[in-house]
PDB file of C-alpha atoms in Angstrom:
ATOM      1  CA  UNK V   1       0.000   0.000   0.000  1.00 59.00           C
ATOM      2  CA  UNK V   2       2.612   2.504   0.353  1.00 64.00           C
ATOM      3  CA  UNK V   3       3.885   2.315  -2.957  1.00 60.00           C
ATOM      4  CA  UNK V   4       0.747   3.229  -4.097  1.00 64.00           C
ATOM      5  CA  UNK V   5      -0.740   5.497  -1.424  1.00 68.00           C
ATOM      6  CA  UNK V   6       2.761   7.331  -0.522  1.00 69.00           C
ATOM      7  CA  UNK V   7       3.818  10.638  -1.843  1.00 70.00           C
ATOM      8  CA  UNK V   8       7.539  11.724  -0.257  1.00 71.00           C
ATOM      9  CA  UNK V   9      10.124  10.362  -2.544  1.00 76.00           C
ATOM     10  CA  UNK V  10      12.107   8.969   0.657  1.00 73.00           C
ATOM     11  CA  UNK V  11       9.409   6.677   1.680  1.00 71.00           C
ATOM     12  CA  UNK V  12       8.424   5.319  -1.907  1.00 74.00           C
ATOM     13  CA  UNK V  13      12.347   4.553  -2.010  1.00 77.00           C
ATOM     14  CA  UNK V  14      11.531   2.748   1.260  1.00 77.00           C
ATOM     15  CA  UNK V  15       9.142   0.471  -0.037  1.00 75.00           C
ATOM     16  CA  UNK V  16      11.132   0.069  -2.894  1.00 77.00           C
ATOM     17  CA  UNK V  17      13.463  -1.036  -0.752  1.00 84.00           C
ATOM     18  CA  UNK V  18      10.904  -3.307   1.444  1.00 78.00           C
ATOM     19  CA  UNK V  19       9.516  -4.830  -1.650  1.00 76.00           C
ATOM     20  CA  UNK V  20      13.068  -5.883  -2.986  1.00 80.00           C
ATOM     21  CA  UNK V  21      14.275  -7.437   0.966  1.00 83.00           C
ATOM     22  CA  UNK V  22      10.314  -8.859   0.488  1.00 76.00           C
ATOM     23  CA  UNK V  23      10.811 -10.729  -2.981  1.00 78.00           C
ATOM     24  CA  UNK V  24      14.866 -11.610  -1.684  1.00 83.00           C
ATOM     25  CA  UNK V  25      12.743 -13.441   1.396  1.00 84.00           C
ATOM     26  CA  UNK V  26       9.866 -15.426  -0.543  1.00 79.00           C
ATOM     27  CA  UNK V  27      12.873 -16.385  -2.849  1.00 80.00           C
ATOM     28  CA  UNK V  28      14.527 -17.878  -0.283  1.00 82.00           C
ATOM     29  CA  UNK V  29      11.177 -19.387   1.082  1.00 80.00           C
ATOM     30  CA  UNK V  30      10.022 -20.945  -2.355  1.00 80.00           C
ATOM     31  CA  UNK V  31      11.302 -22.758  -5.005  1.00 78.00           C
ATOM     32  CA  UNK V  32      10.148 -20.038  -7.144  1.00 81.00           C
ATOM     33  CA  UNK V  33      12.223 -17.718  -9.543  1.00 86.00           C
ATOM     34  CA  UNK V  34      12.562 -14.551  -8.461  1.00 82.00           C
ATOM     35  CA  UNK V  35      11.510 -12.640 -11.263  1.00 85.00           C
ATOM     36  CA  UNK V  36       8.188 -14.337 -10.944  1.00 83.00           C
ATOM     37  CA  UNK V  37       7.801 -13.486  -7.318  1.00 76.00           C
ATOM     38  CA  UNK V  38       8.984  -9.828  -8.352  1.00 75.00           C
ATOM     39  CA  UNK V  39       5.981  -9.815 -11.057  1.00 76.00           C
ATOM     40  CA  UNK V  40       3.835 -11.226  -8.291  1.00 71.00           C
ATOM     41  CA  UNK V  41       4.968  -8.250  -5.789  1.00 65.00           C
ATOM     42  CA  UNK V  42       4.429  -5.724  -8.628  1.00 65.00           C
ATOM     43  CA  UNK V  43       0.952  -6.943  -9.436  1.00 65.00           C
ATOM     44  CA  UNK V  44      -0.567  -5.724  -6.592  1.00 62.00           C
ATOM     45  CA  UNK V  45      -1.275  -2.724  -6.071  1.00 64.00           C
ATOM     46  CA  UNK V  46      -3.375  -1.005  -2.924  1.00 65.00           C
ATOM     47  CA  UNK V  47      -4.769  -2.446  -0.266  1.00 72.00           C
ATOM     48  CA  UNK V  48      -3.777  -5.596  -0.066  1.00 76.00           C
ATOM     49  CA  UNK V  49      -7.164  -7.712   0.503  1.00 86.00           C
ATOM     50  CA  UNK V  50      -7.856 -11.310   0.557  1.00 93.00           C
ATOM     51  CA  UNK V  51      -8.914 -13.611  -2.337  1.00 95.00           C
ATOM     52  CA  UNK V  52     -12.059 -15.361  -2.344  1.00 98.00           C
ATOM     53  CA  UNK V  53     -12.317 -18.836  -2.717  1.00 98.00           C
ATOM     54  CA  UNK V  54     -16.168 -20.494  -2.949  1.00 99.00           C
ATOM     55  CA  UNK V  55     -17.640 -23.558  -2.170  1.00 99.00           C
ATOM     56  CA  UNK V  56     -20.549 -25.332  -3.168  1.00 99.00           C
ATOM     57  CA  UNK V  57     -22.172 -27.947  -0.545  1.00 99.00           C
ATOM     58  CA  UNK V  58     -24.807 -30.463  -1.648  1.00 99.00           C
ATOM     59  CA  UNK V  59     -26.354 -33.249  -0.075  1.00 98.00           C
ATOM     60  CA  UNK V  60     -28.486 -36.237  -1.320  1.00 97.00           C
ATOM     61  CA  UNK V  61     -29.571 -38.423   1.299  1.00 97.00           C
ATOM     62  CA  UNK V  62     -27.468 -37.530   3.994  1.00 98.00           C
ATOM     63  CA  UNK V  63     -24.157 -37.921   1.957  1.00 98.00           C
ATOM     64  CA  UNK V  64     -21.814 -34.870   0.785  1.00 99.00           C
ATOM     65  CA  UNK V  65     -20.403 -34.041  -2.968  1.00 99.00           C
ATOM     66  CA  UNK V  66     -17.215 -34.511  -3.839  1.00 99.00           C
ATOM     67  CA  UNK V  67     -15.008 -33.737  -6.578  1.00 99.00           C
ATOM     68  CA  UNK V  68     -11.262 -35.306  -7.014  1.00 98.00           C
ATOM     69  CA  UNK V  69      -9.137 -32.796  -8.490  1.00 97.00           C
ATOM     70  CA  UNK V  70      -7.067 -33.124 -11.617  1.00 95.00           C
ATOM     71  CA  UNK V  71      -4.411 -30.497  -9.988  1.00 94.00           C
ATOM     72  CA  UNK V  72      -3.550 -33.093  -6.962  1.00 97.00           C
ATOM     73  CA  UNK V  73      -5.849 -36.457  -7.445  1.00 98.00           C
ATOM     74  CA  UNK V  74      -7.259 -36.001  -4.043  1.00 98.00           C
ATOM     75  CA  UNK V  75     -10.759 -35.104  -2.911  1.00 99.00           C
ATOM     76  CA  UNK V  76     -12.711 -31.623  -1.941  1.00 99.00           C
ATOM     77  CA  UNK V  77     -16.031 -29.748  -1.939  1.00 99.00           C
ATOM     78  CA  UNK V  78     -16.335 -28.449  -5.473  1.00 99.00           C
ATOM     79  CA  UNK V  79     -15.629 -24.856  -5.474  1.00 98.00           C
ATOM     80  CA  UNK V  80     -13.055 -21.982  -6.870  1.00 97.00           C
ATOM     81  CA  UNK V  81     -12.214 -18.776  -6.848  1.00 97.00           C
ATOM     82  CA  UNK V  82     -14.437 -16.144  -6.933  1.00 97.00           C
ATOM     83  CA  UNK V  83     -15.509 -14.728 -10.734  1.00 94.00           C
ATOM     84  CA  UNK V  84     -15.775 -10.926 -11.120  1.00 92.00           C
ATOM     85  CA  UNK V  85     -19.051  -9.899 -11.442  1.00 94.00           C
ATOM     86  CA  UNK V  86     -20.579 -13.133 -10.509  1.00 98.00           C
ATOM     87  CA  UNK V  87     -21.907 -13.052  -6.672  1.00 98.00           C
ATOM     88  CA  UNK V  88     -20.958 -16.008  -4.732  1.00 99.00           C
ATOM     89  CA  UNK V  89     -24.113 -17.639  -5.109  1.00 99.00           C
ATOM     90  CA  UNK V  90     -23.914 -18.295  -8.516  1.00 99.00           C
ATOM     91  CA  UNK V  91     -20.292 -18.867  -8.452  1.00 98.00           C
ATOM     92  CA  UNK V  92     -21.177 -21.831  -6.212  1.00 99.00           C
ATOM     93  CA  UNK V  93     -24.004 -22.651  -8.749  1.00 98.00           C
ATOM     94  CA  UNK V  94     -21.443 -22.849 -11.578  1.00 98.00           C
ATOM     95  CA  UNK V  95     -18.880 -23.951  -9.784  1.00 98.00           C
ATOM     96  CA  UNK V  96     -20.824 -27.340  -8.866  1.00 98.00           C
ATOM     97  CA  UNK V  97     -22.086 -27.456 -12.667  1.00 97.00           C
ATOM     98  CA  UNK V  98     -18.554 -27.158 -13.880  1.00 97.00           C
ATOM     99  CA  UNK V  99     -16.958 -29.573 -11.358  1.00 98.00           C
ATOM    100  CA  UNK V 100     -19.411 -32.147 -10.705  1.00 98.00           C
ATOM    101  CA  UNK V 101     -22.275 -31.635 -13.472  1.00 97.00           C
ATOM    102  CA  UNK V 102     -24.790 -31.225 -11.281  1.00 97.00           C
ATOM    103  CA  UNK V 103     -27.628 -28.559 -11.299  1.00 97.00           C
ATOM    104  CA  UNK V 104     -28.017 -26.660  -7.994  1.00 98.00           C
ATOM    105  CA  UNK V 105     -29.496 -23.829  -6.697  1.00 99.00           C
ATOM    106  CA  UNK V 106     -28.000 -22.146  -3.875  1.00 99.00           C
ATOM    107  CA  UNK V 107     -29.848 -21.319  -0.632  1.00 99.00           C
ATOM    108  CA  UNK V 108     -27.836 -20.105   2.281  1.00 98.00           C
ATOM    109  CA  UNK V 109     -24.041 -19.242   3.338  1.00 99.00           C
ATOM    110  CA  UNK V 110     -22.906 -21.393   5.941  1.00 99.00           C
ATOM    111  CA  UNK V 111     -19.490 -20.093   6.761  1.00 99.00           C
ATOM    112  CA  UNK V 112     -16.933 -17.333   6.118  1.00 99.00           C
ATOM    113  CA  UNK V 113     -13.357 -19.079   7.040  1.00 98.00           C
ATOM    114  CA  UNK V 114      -9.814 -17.586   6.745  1.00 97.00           C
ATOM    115  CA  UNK V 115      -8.048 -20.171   5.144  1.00 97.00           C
ATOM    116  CA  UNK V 116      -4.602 -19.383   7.932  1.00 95.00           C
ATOM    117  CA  UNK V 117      -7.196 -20.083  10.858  1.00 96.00           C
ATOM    118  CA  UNK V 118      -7.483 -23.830   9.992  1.00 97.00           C
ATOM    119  CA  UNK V 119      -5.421 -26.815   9.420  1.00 95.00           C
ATOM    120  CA  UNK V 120      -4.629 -26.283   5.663  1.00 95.00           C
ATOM    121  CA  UNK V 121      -1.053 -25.748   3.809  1.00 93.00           C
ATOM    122  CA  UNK V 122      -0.378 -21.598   3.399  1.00 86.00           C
ATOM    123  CA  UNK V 123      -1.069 -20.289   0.453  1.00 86.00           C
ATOM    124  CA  UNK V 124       1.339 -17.047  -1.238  1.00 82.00           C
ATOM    125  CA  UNK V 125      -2.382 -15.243  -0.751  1.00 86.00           C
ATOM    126  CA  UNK V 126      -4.620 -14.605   2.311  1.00 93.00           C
ATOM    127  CA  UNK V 127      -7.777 -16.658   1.463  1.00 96.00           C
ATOM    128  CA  UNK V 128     -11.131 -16.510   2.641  1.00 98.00           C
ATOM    129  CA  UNK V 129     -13.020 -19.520   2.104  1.00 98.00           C
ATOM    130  CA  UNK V 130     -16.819 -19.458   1.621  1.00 99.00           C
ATOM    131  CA  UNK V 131     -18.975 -21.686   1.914  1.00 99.00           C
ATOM    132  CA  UNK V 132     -22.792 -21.903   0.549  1.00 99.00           C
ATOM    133  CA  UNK V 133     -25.116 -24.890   0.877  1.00 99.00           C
ATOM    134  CA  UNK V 134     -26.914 -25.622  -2.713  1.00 99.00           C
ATOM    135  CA  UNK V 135     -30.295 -27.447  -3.385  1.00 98.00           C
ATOM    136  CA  UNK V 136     -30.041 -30.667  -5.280  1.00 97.00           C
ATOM    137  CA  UNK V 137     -31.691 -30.012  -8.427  1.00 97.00           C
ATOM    138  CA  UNK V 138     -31.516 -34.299  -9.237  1.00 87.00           C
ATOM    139  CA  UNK V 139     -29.363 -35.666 -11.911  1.00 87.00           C
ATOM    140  CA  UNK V 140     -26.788 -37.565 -12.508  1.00 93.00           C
ATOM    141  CA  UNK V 141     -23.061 -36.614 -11.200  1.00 96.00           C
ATOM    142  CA  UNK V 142     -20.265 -36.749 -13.869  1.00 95.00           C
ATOM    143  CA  UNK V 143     -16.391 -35.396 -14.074  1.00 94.00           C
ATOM    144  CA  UNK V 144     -15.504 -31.872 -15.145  1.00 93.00           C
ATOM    145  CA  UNK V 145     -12.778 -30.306 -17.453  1.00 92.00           C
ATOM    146  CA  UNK V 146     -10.610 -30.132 -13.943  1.00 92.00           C
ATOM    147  CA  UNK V 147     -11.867 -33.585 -11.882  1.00 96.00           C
ATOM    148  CA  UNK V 148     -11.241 -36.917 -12.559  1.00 97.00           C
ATOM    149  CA  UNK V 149     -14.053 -38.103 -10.727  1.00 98.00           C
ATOM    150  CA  UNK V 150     -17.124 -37.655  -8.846  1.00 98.00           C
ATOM    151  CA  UNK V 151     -19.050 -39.040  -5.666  1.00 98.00           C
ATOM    152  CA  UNK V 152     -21.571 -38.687  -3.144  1.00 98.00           C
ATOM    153  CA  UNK V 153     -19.368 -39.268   0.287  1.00 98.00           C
ATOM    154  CA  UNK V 154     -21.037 -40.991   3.469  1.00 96.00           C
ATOM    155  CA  UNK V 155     -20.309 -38.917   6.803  1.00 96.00           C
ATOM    156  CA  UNK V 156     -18.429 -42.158   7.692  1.00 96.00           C
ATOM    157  CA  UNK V 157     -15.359 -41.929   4.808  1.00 96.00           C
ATOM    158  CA  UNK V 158     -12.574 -40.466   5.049  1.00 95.00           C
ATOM    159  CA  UNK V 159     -10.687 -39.870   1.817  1.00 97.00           C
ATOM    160  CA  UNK V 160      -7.596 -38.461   0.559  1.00 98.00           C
ATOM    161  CA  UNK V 161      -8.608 -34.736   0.568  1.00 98.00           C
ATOM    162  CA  UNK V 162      -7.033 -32.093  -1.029  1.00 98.00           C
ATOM    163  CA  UNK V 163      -5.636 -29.876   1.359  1.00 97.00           C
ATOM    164  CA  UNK V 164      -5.127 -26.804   0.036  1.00 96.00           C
ATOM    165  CA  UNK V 165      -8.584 -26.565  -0.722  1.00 97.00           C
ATOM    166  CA  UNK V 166     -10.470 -28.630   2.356  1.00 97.00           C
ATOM    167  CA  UNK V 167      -9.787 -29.773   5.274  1.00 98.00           C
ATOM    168  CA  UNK V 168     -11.221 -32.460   7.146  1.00 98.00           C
ATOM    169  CA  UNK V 169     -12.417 -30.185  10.309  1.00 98.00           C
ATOM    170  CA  UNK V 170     -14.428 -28.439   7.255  1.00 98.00           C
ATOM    171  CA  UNK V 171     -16.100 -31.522   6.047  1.00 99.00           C
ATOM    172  CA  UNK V 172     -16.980 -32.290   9.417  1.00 98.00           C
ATOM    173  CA  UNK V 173     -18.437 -28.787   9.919  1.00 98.00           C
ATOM    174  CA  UNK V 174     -20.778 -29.343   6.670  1.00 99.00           C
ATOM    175  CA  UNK V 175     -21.951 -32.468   8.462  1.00 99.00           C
ATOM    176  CA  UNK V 176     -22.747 -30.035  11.442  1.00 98.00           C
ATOM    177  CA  UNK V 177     -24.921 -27.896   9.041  1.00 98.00           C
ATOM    178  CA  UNK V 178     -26.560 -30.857   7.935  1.00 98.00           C
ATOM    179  CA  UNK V 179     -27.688 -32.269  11.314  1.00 98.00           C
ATOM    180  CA  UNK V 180     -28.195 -28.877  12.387  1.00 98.00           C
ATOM    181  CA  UNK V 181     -30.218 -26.260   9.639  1.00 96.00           C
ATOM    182  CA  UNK V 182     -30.753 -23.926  12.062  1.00 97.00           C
ATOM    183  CA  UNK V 183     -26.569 -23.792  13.222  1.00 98.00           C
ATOM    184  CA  UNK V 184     -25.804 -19.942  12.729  1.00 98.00           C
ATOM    185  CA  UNK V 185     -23.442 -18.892  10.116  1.00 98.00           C
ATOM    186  CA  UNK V 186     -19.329 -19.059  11.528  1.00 97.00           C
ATOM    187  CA  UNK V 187     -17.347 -16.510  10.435  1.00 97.00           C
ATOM    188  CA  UNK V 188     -13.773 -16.654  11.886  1.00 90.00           C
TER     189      UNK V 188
END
C-alpha cells in the first residue's frame, strides 16, 4: 500500500526497498524464480485484501459431494475462486455445474473461514473460504474439465482430501450444518 498510497520520494524509495528485501525473502522461502515473485509483488497494487475462494455444498440423502481434483488427485467440496461480477451464489451454482455436473441452486451461506485459521497448507495469498449450501436439483453426477471423478461421500469416509482446498475439520463442519439447519453462520 505505500507504494501506491505514498507521496515523499524517501518513503516510496523505502518500499522500494521493502519490496526488494520482500521478494529476496519469498525467494529464499520458495522454489520459485525470483523474477516471478517480483511480477507477483508488482501486481498488486493497494490495499492488499484477501482472495475469495467459494464452495458449493450439496447433499443427497445424507451424503456430501465430492469432486477429485485433476491439480492433486485427491478429494474436496467443489468450489473456486471467486468470478468478477458473478456473486458467490452463482459462483457456487457454476462452480458445482462445472466440477461435478450437477444442477443446484444455492440457498444459504454457511461459513466465512480464513483459510490461515485452519489446518490447511499456506497459500502465497490470504484466502477466505466461503462456503454456501446448494439445493439438489436431481441428476446424474459426472467429471468436469478439472476432476477426474465424482461421488456422493457418506459422513463415515474419510478420503484423501485435497488440502489446500479442504480440510477435514471443514467436512466435518458441513456435516454439522446438515444435522443442524438452524446452526448460525461461523465466520472466523
Amino acid at each position: 500500500g505505500g507504494l501506491e498510497f505514498g507521496y515523499d520520494k524517501y518513503d516510496l524509495d523505502r518500499y522500494q526497498q521493502l519490496r526488494a528485501i520482500s521478494v529476496e525473502i519469498m525467494h529464499g522461502l520458495t522454489d520459485e524464480p525470483v523474477e516471478k515473485i517480483a511480477g507477483l509483488f508488482a501486481s498488486e497494487k493497494g490495499y492488499q485484501t484477501p482472495k475469495v475462494d467459494v464452495r458449493g455444498v450439496v447433499f443427497r440423502n445424507g451424503k456430501l459431494l465430492m469432486v477429485k481434483e485433476g491439480v492433486d488427485e485427491n478429494w474436496t467440496l467443489p468450489g473456486g475462486w471467486a468470478d468478477v461480477s458473478h456473486t458467490p451464489f452463482e459462483v457456487a451454482a457454476k462452480e458445482v455445474w462445472e466440477e461435478a455436473g450437477l444442477k443446484v441452486k444455492p440457498l444459504q451461506l454457511l461459513a466465512v473461514l480464513d483459510k490461515m485459521r485452519w489446518p490447511m497448507p499456506q497459500d502465497k495469498y490470504h484466502i477466505y473460504k466461503l462456503f454456501i449450501l446448494c439445493e439438489d436439483l436431481g441428476g446424474v453426477i459426472k467429471n468436469g474439465m478439472e476432476t477426474l471423478d465424482v461421488k456422493w461421500m457418506d459422513r463415515t469416509e474419510k478420503l484423501p482430501l485435497s488440502t489446500p482446498r479442504t480440510c477435514q475439520e471443514q467436512i466435518d463442519l458441513m456435516f454439522e450444518y446438515y444435522d443442524n439447519p438452524e446452526k448460525d453462520v461461523l465466520c472466523d
